Amino acid sequence: MHELPAPLRAALAATSTRHPGPALQETTARLVQRYQLGTPARAPLLTSDLDAAAYATYRMPATFAAVRSVFGETARLAPSLAPTSHLDVGGGTGSAVWAAAAVWPSITEHTVLEQAPAVARLGAELAADGGDGVRTTTWTLGDLADPQELPRANLVTASYVLGELDADTRAALVERLLGQLSDPAGVLVVVEPGSVAGHERVLAAREQVLAAGLHLLAPCPHSHTCPMVGTRDWCHFAVRLPRSPEHRRAKGAALGFEDEKLAYLVAVREPAEAAPARVVRHPTMRKGLVQLQLCTREEGLRTEVVSKREGARYRAARALSWGDAWS
């Protein structure tokens, strides 16, 4: 499980105590209902300190876990990567900043572009309890559709933001993100909900990324047309995260954990070695056999069965989870 860093967990708990429990739950329920519509909002959703607190309490744990898992896979595939600057567009209360700092302590400059003043204020307040890179994050207010000047960075991220925009604005934003990569070692990361619509938004960004000459690092093993296009399936993964008492109260939940589903892409300027195959569904365990649903570099989607007779390979297959790379 990817748990929030202790300082952030404590800061979020303190934030939730500033608001009456019923008001926090009611606001959370309203936000959940609105976000589940999956359509761009016509008016700002997070306008008050209560809105920002409810959003941070119920969404930061899941957003952090999802982005942290993507950054972790990026670092695993490209161990020499050591970004020093990070631009997060539509960054909310800073989940991606905390996740990037956890994976790459080399980052000394974080910049977050956020359009809701109450959200940016809370993000800066939470960041004050982080390490050096997190604590000195620059928070910039601005409309995502406004082509304002932003600092360039060698890690550029957009998580859970494309769904808030119409198609034309999404495409323009991805172009801007590509333009913000500051050097040949630059990395672009896009994370969206693991829904059909989220996958479609990632696919659209994938086309732009490939057209710009970047190389896919994850999750795709190849740069061909996604083999799930035209099927009833879609490419998405899941990460499990613990729920704090505050998280459970805000959501009115009983379980001590939840599974966050996500779709994502990681693209790099310099050619990099993507995984030969990726597990795209939960492995099926049978007596002496492991069945893997894979997206592969050469064959697209295929099923592979690994037998106990294969020894080390079988043991490796049994240790696999949905979303893992496989060679």
Coordinates of C-alpha atoms in Angstrom, one line a residue:
M1 CA 0.0 0.0 0.0
H2 CA 1.1 3.6 -0.7
E3 CA 0.3 5.4 2.5
L4 CA 0.5 9.2 2.9
P5 CA 3.8 10.5 4.4
A6 CA 3.4 10.9 8.1
P7 CA 3.7 14.8 8.1
L8 CA 1.0 15.0 5.4
R9 CA -1.3 12.5 7.2
A10 CA -1.0 14.6 10.4
A11 CA -1.6 17.9 8.6
L12 CA -4.7 16.5 6.9
A13 CA -6.0 15.2 10.2
A14 CA -5.6 18.6 11.7
T15 CA -7.3 20.2 8.7
S16 CA -10.4 18.0 9.1
T17 CA -10.8 18.9 12.8
R18 CA -11.3 22.6 11.8
H19 CA -14.7 21.8 10.3
P20 CA -17.8 20.2 11.8
G21 CA -18.0 16.5 10.9
P22 CA -21.5 16.7 9.4
A23 CA -20.5 19.6 7.2
L24 CA -17.4 17.9 6.0
Q25 CA -19.4 14.7 5.2
E26 CA -22.1 16.6 3.4
T27 CA -19.6 18.6 1.3
T28 CA -17.7 15.4 0.5
A29 CA -20.8 13.6 -0.7
R30 CA -21.7 16.6 -2.9
L31 CA -18.2 16.6 -4.4
V32 CA -18.2 12.9 -5.0
Q33 CA -21.5 13.0 -6.7
R34 CA -20.4 15.8 -8.9
Y35 CA -17.1 14.2 -9.9
Q36 CA -18.8 10.9 -10.7
L37 CA -20.6 12.7 -13.5
G38 CA -17.3 12.7 -15.4
T39 CA -18.1 15.9 -17.3
P40 CA -16.3 19.3 -17.2
A41 CA -17.8 21.7 -14.6
R42 CA -19.4 24.9 -15.8
A43 CA -18.6 26.7 -12.6
P44 CA -15.8 26.3 -10.0
L45 CA -16.5 23.4 -7.6
L46 CA -14.1 24.3 -4.9
T47 CA -14.7 27.8 -3.8
S48 CA -14.5 27.7 0.1
D49 CA -12.1 26.5 2.7
L50 CA -14.6 23.8 3.6
D51 CA -14.7 22.7 -0.1
A52 CA -10.9 22.5 -0.1
A53 CA -10.7 20.6 3.2
A54 CA -13.3 18.1 2.1
Y55 CA -11.6 17.6 -1.3
A56 CA -8.1 17.1 0.4
T57 CA -9.4 14.8 3.0
Y58 CA -11.2 12.4 0.7
R59 CA -9.1 12.7 -2.5
M60 CA -5.5 13.3 -1.5
P61 CA -4.9 9.7 -0.1
A62 CA -6.1 8.1 -3.4
T63 CA -4.4 10.7 -5.7
F64 CA -1.2 10.4 -3.8
A65 CA -1.3 6.5 -4.0
A66 CA -2.0 6.5 -7.7
V67 CA 0.6 9.1 -8.7
R68 CA 3.1 7.5 -6.3
S69 CA 2.7 4.1 -7.9
V70 CA 3.2 5.7 -11.4
F71 CA 6.3 7.5 -10.3
G72 CA 7.6 4.4 -8.7
E73 CA 7.2 2.4 -11.9
T74 CA 8.9 5.2 -13.8
A75 CA 11.9 5.2 -11.4
R76 CA 12.1 1.4 -11.7
L77 CA 12.2 1.4 -15.5
A78 CA 14.6 4.4 -15.6
P79 CA 16.8 4.2 -12.5
S80 CA 19.2 6.8 -13.7
L81 CA 16.4 9.4 -13.8
A82 CA 17.0 12.2 -11.3
P83 CA 14.8 15.2 -12.1
T84 CA 15.6 18.4 -10.3
S85 CA 12.5 20.5 -11.2
H86 CA 8.8 19.6 -11.2
L87 CA 5.8 21.4 -12.8
D88 CA 2.4 20.0 -11.8
V89 CA -0.5 21.5 -13.7
G90 CA -3.9 21.5 -12.1
G91 CA -2.2 20.2 -9.0
G92 CA -5.0 20.5 -6.4
T93 CA -3.6 20.4 -2.9
G94 CA -0.2 19.0 -4.0
S95 CA -0.6 15.2 -4.0
A96 CA 1.9 14.9 -7.0
V97 CA 4.4 17.1 -5.2
W98 CA 4.5 14.9 -2.2
A99 CA 4.6 11.8 -4.4
A100 CA 7.5 13.1 -6.5
A101 CA 9.4 14.1 -3.4
A102 CA 9.0 10.6 -2.0
V103 CA 10.5 9.0 -5.2
W104 CA 13.0 11.6 -6.3
P105 CA 14.7 13.6 -3.5
S106 CA 16.8 15.1 -6.3
I107 CA 13.9 17.6 -7.0
T108 CA 14.6 20.9 -5.4
E109 CA 12.0 23.0 -7.3
H110 CA 8.3 22.2 -7.4
T111 CA 5.7 24.5 -9.0
V112 CA 2.0 23.9 -8.9
L113 CA -0.5 25.6 -11.2
E114 CA -4.0 25.6 -9.5
Q115 CA -7.0 27.6 -10.5
A116 CA -8.9 27.5 -7.1
P117 CA -7.5 30.0 -4.5
A118 CA -8.9 28.0 -1.5
V119 CA -7.3 24.8 -2.8
A120 CA -3.9 26.5 -3.4
R121 CA -4.0 28.0 0.1
L122 CA -4.6 24.7 1.7
G123 CA -2.0 23.0 -0.5
A124 CA 0.6 25.6 0.6
E125 CA -0.4 25.1 4.2
L126 CA 0.0 21.3 4.0
A127 CA 3.3 21.7 2.2
A128 CA 4.7 23.7 5.1
D129 CA 5.0 20.4 7.0
G130 CA 7.0 18.6 4.2
G131 CA 10.7 18.3 3.5
D132 CA 12.8 21.0 1.9
G133 CA 11.6 20.5 -1.6
V134 CA 7.9 20.2 -0.7
R135 CA 8.0 23.1 1.8
T136 CA 9.4 25.6 -0.8
T137 CA 6.8 24.7 -3.5
T138 CA 5.7 27.6 -5.6
W139 CA 1.9 27.9 -5.9
T140 CA 0.7 29.7 -9.0
L141 CA -2.9 30.7 -9.5
G142 CA -4.2 30.5 -13.1
D143 CA -6.8 29.2 -15.5
L144 CA -5.8 25.9 -17.2
A145 CA -7.1 27.3 -20.4
D146 CA -5.0 30.5 -20.1
P147 CA -1.6 30.2 -22.0
Q148 CA 0.3 32.0 -19.2
E149 CA 4.0 31.6 -18.9
L150 CA 5.1 28.8 -16.6
P151 CA 8.6 27.6 -15.6
R152 CA 10.0 24.8 -17.6
A153 CA 10.9 21.6 -15.7
N154 CA 12.3 18.1 -16.4
L155 CA 9.4 16.4 -14.7
V156 CA 6.0 17.7 -15.9
T157 CA 2.8 16.2 -14.5
A158 CA -1.0 16.4 -15.0
S159 CA -3.0 14.2 -12.7
Y160 CA -6.8 13.9 -12.6
V161 CA -7.2 17.2 -14.4
L162 CA -7.9 16.5 -18.1
G163 CA -11.4 15.3 -17.3
E164 CA -12.2 18.8 -16.0
L165 CA -11.6 20.3 -19.5
D166 CA -13.4 20.1 -22.9
A167 CA -11.6 18.3 -25.7
D168 CA -10.0 21.3 -27.4
T169 CA -8.7 22.7 -24.1
R170 CA -7.4 19.3 -23.2
A171 CA -5.4 19.0 -26.4
A172 CA -4.1 22.5 -26.0
L173 CA -3.0 21.8 -22.4
V174 CA -1.1 18.6 -23.4
E175 CA 0.7 20.7 -26.1
R176 CA 1.7 23.2 -23.4
L177 CA 2.9 20.4 -21.2
L178 CA 5.1 19.0 -23.9
G179 CA 6.5 22.5 -24.4
Q180 CA 7.4 22.8 -20.7
L181 CA 9.9 19.9 -20.7
S182 CA 13.2 21.6 -20.2
D183 CA 15.8 19.1 -21.4
P184 CA 16.4 15.9 -23.3
A185 CA 16.0 13.9 -20.1
G186 CA 12.5 15.4 -19.5
V187 CA 9.6 13.2 -18.4
L188 CA 5.9 13.8 -18.9
V189 CA 3.4 12.0 -16.7
V190 CA -0.4 12.0 -17.2
V191 CA -2.7 10.2 -14.8
E192 CA -6.5 9.9 -15.1
P193 CA -9.3 7.9 -13.4
G194 CA -9.3 4.3 -14.5
S195 CA -12.7 4.6 -16.3
V196 CA -13.5 4.2 -20.0
A197 CA -13.5 8.0 -20.3
G198 CA -10.2 8.3 -18.4
H199 CA -8.6 5.8 -20.7
E200 CA -9.9 7.6 -23.8
R201 CA -8.3 10.9 -22.5
V202 CA -5.0 9.1 -21.9
L203 CA -5.2 7.7 -25.5
A204 CA -5.7 11.1 -26.9
A205 CA -2.7 12.4 -25.0
R206 CA -0.7 9.4 -26.1
E207 CA -1.3 10.3 -29.8
Q208 CA -0.1 13.8 -29.1
V209 CA 3.0 12.6 -27.3
L210 CA 4.0 10.2 -30.1
A211 CA 3.3 12.9 -32.7
A212 CA 5.7 15.1 -30.8
G213 CA 8.5 12.5 -31.0
L214 CA 8.5 11.4 -27.4
H215 CA 8.9 7.7 -26.4
L216 CA 6.5 5.8 -24.2
L217 CA 8.0 4.4 -21.1
A218 CA 4.9 3.0 -19.3
P219 CA 2.5 1.4 -19.1
C220 CA 2.6 0.6 -22.9
P221 CA 5.2 -1.9 -24.1
H222 CA 5.0 -0.4 -27.6
S223 CA 3.9 2.7 -29.5
H224 CA 1.5 0.9 -31.8
T225 CA -2.3 1.5 -31.7
C226 CA -3.6 0.4 -28.3
P227 CA -4.9 -3.2 -28.8
M228 CA -7.9 -2.5 -26.5
V229 CA -9.3 0.1 -28.9
G230 CA -12.5 -1.3 -30.5
T231 CA -12.9 -3.9 -27.8
R232 CA -15.1 -3.9 -24.7
D233 CA -12.1 -3.5 -22.5
W234 CA -9.9 -0.5 -21.6
C235 CA -6.4 -0.1 -20.2
H236 CA -6.5 0.7 -16.5
F237 CA -4.9 -0.5 -13.2
A238 CA -5.5 -0.3 -9.5
V239 CA -3.6 0.6 -6.4
R240 CA -4.7 -0.2 -2.8
L241 CA -4.4 2.5 -0.1
P242 CA -5.3 2.6 3.6
R243 CA -8.0 4.9 4.9
S244 CA -7.3 7.0 7.9
P245 CA -10.1 7.6 10.5
E246 CA -10.6 11.1 9.0
H247 CA -10.8 9.6 5.5
R248 CA -13.4 7.0 6.6
R249 CA -15.5 9.7 8.4
A250 CA -15.4 12.1 5.4
K251 CA -16.6 9.4 3.0
G252 CA -18.9 7.6 5.5
A253 CA -16.9 4.4 4.8
A254 CA -16.5 1.3 6.9
L255 CA -13.6 -0.4 5.3
G256 CA -10.0 0.5 6.3
F257 CA -8.8 0.5 2.7
E258 CA -9.9 1.3 -0.8
D259 CA -8.7 0.5 -4.4
E260 CA -8.1 3.5 -6.6
K261 CA -8.3 2.7 -10.3
L262 CA -6.2 4.7 -12.8
A263 CA -5.2 5.1 -16.4
Y264 CA -1.8 6.7 -17.1
L265 CA 1.1 7.3 -19.4
V266 CA 4.7 8.1 -18.9
A267 CA 6.6 9.6 -21.9
V268 CA 10.3 10.5 -22.2
R269 CA 12.3 12.6 -24.7
E270 CA 15.2 10.2 -24.9
P271 CA 14.7 6.6 -26.1
A272 CA 14.1 4.3 -23.1
E273 CA 13.5 0.6 -22.6
A274 CA 9.9 0.0 -21.9
A275 CA 8.8 -3.4 -20.3
P276 CA 8.4 -6.2 -22.9
A277 CA 5.0 -6.9 -21.5
R278 CA 2.6 -5.7 -18.9
V279 CA -0.1 -7.5 -16.9
V280 CA -3.4 -5.9 -17.7
R281 CA -5.7 -7.9 -15.5
H282 CA -5.4 -9.7 -12.1
P283 CA -3.4 -12.9 -12.6
T284 CA -5.4 -16.0 -12.3
M285 CA -3.9 -18.6 -9.9
R286 CA -4.8 -22.3 -10.4
K287 CA -3.1 -25.4 -9.0
G288 CA 0.4 -25.4 -10.5
L289 CA -0.5 -22.7 -13.1
V290 CA -0.6 -18.9 -13.3
Q291 CA -2.6 -17.4 -16.2
L292 CA -1.5 -13.9 -17.2
Q293 CA -3.4 -11.4 -19.4
L294 CA -0.7 -9.4 -21.1
C295 CA -0.2 -6.5 -23.4
T296 CA 3.0 -7.3 -25.2
R297 CA 5.5 -5.5 -27.4
E298 CA 5.2 -7.7 -30.4
E299 CA 1.9 -9.5 -30.2
G300 CA -0.5 -7.0 -28.5
L301 CA -2.9 -8.6 -26.2
R302 CA -2.4 -12.3 -25.4
T303 CA -2.8 -14.8 -22.6
E304 CA 0.3 -16.6 -21.2
V305 CA 0.1 -19.6 -18.9
V306 CA 3.1 -20.3 -16.7
S307 CA 3.5 -23.8 -15.2
K308 CA 5.0 -24.8 -11.9
R309 CA 7.4 -26.9 -14.0
E310 CA 9.1 -23.7 -15.1
G311 CA 10.6 -23.2 -11.6
A312 CA 11.9 -19.6 -11.1
R313 CA 9.7 -18.2 -13.8
Y314 CA 6.6 -19.7 -12.1
R315 CA 7.6 -18.2 -8.8
A316 CA 8.1 -14.9 -10.4
A317 CA 4.7 -15.1 -12.1
R318 CA 3.0 -15.9 -8.8
A319 CA 4.4 -12.7 -7.3
L320 CA 2.9 -10.6 -10.1
S321 CA 0.1 -8.1 -9.6
W322 CA -2.2 -6.3 -11.9
G323 CA -0.1 -3.6 -13.6
D324 CA 3.3 -5.2 -13.2
A325 CA 5.8 -5.5 -16.0
W326 CA 6.6 -9.0 -17.2
S327 CA 9.6 -10.2 -19.4

